[in-house]
Amino acid sequence: MISEKGDDMKTLEISNLHVSVEDKEILRGVDLIVHQGEAHALMGPNGNGKSTLLAAVMGDPRYTVTEGSIIYDGKDVLKMPVNERSIAGLFLGMQYPQEIPGVTNSDFLRAAINVRRETPISLFQFIKQMDKTISDLQMNEDLAHRFLNEGFSGGEKKRNEIVQLEMLKPSLAMLDEIDSGLDVDAIKIVADAISSIRKENNMSLIIVSHYERFLELIRPEFTHVLVNGRIALNGGPELYERIDKEGYDWIYSDYGIEPEKQQKQEKTRISIGSCAVRESLEGKK
Amino acid sequence: MIVRQDSRIELNGGFQTVDIDADTDLKLELNIKDSGNLFFRIRNAGKIEIRGTVPEEKNVAILFWNDTDKKIQTVESYEVERDGSLSLAYGECNEGDTLRDVQVSLNGRSAHAGLSSASLVRSRKDYRMFAVNNSERTSAEIKNYAVVLKDGKLMIDAVGKIINGAKRSRSHQVSRALSFEEGQNTTILPELLIDENDVEASHAMSIGRVDENQLYYMMSRGLNMKECTMLISLGYLLPIADIIANEEMRKALREELERKIRELCLM
């Protein structure tokens, strides 16, 4: 299991990363190094590429890497399929976790744990671990038997991401606005769980969050500000503290950055309830 | 019991397992005396013809588990008398082709029939399911759930017919097929032939591919495509077992489905 390799120093090295979605370039040369055990806060105004960066590292098929490299633990991540990236120790706590009807949380997690092991985890050991995790995240006891995220509230989905994080014990976790949708108490529960997993496994973190309160609980040592698809500014905790108080305007004036007008990253997704024809005629509201 | 030639099978209540293992065509006659459950395991056969009548006020469940990788053909015909009930369940997770033709006639007042199938399709599966409401207050329910894998070809012709005079009768059907990639071939023809006004009837049908975002989500936790296919197929097909009231038979179907889905999806 990955946790057994706790002493390994696994480094994530992102160099000159360019990423496009449907021919629109979102990331334009991102460089970032995360050493084992470090926590990095990734900040920046909406639509500047924070989620894109995390999705590209995980291998979301909607994003195309057009240039640059991602190396983790000496391996070329871009050559690995999504599942192998996970087995290599990468984890993405998603902003919008998917609902999978028919697949229970416990079947899903057991399968995900077993792909990391040579011999399958015993039922006893699994239940013990699952019970502890459910109690750490203060979730309902029936979680294991419920279908994966189906009918979960926004907050439950986010907590369930951390349940998976605790069960799978990755060496590097990327958390994409995992605190949004959580109430004040839940933020504390989730942050405590993350901090304790981090301590236990020397896990690295890349956190995208707009809330200083959440960052304050995790205390990342590094802060990066992503503007116009590039990292415009690097710093320590003082940087996210200042952004929390003053916003981003001072960065534009102090560092002479001209923020581009935000554009929607994705085309309208057609679904029941939205009329794509009407939206294309009237413009998306 | 093992059946190798034309036979008459008695059902006197309880739970009975019948293994069909014949090199030739077979004719089976069900002699149903009392409420009970029959579990047919098809190991080998050519064309199988089955006939049976559920007597008044009797309650019968029949489960067919196809366990042969050879091509089989079944022609089944059942009648249900007043206040009788017949549940037919088909588990098709084998690699052989299947050509099935089932007809259930609800002849007595308040007779009921449920026809359901769970299929993991890697070969050719061709089903015709025909339920006829011939009497008042009868009800028929057809449910087909299928996961169509690479090179699978599924054809379902589900027909619910209510004749003139079969007042207050019901005929409902649901057929759903799920696939994981392009290139599978699925045809579902839901049909309702209604000759009476005072009835309830409906059909629902869906054929679709698994959402790519769902697959990405599962793979981002370390599962490969085959493991995702297995978990989603289990979730899709296992609930069909829950419609079987008899616990022993329900358990048998769940176990067989689970074993076969794991085996086929991980191949």
CSV table of N, CA and C in Angstrom, one decimal, chain A residues 44-46 48 225-228 232-233 246-260 262:
chain,number,residue,atom,x,y,z
A,44,GLY,N,-6.6,32.4,-6.8
A,44,GLY,CA,-6.8,33.2,-8.0
A,44,GLY,C,-8.2,33.4,-8.3
A,45,PRO,N,-8.5,34.5,-9.1
A,45,PRO,CA,-9.9,34.7,-9.4
A,45,PRO,C,-10.6,33.5,-10.2
A,46,ASN,N,-11.9,33.4,-10.1
A,46,ASN,CA,-12.6,32.4,-10.9
A,46,ASN,C,-12.2,32.4,-12.4
A,48,ASN,N,-9.5,31.3,-13.9
A,48,ASN,CA,-8.1,31.5,-14.3
A,48,ASN,C,-7.3,30.2,-14.4
A,225,VAL,N,-0.7,32.2,-6.7
A,225,VAL,CA,-1.8,32.9,-7.3
A,225,VAL,C,-1.8,32.7,-8.8
A,226,LEU,N,-2.9,32.1,-9.3
A,226,LEU,CA,-3.0,31.8,-10.8
A,226,LEU,C,-3.8,32.9,-11.4
A,227,VAL,N,-3.2,33.6,-12.4
A,227,VAL,CA,-3.9,34.6,-13.1
A,227,VAL,C,-3.6,34.4,-14.6
A,228,ASN,N,-4.6,34.5,-15.4
A,228,ASN,CA,-4.5,34.3,-16.9
A,228,ASN,C,-3.7,33.1,-17.3
A,232,ALA,N,1.2,33.9,-11.1
A,232,ALA,CA,1.6,35.3,-11.2
A,232,ALA,C,2.4,35.6,-9.9
A,233,LEU,N,2.1,34.9,-8.8
A,233,LEU,CA,2.7,35.3,-7.6
A,233,LEU,C,2.9,34.0,-6.7
A,246,GLU,N,-7.9,41.7,1.2
A,246,GLU,CA,-7.9,42.8,0.2
A,246,GLU,C,-8.3,42.4,-1.2
A,247,GLY,N,-8.5,41.1,-1.4
A,247,GLY,CA,-8.9,40.6,-2.8
A,247,GLY,C,-7.7,40.6,-3.7
A,248,TYR,N,-8.0,40.6,-5.0
A,248,TYR,CA,-6.9,40.4,-6.0
A,248,TYR,C,-6.4,41.7,-6.6
A,249,ASP,N,-7.1,42.8,-6.4
A,249,ASP,CA,-6.8,44.0,-7.2
A,249,ASP,C,-5.4,44.5,-7.0
A,250,TRP,N,-4.9,44.4,-5.7
A,250,TRP,CA,-3.6,44.9,-5.4
A,250,TRP,C,-2.5,44.1,-6.2
A,251,ILE,N,-2.8,42.9,-6.5
A,251,ILE,CA,-1.8,42.1,-7.3
A,251,ILE,C,-1.7,42.6,-8.7
A,252,TYR,N,-2.9,43.0,-9.3
A,252,TYR,CA,-2.9,43.5,-10.6
A,252,TYR,C,-2.1,44.8,-10.7
A,253,SER,N,-2.3,45.7,-9.7
A,253,SER,CA,-1.6,47.0,-9.7
A,253,SER,C,-0.1,46.9,-9.4
A,254,ASP,N,0.1,46.1,-8.3
A,254,ASP,CA,1.5,46.0,-7.8
A,254,ASP,C,2.4,45.3,-8.8
A,255,TYR,N,1.8,44.3,-9.5
A,255,TYR,CA,2.7,43.5,-10.4
A,255,TYR,C,2.4,43.7,-11.9
A,256,GLY,N,1.6,44.8,-12.2
A,256,GLY,CA,1.3,45.1,-13.5
A,256,GLY,C,0.7,44.1,-14.4
A,257,ILE,N,-0.2,43.3,-13.7
A,257,ILE,CA,-0.9,42.3,-14.5
A,257,ILE,C,-2.3,42.8,-15.0
A,258,GLU,N,-2.6,42.5,-16.2
A,258,GLU,CA,-3.9,42.9,-16.7
A,258,GLU,C,-4.8,41.7,-16.8
A,259,PRO,N,-5.8,41.6,-15.9
A,259,PRO,CA,-6.6,40.4,-15.9
A,259,PRO,C,-7.5,40.4,-17.2
A,260,GLU,N,-7.5,39.2,-17.8
A,260,GLU,CA,-8.3,39.1,-19.0
A,260,GLU,C,-9.7,39.0,-18.6
A,262,GLN,N,-13.0,37.4,-18.1
A,262,GLN,CA,-13.3,36.0,-18.0
A,262,GLN,C,-14.2,35.5,-19.1
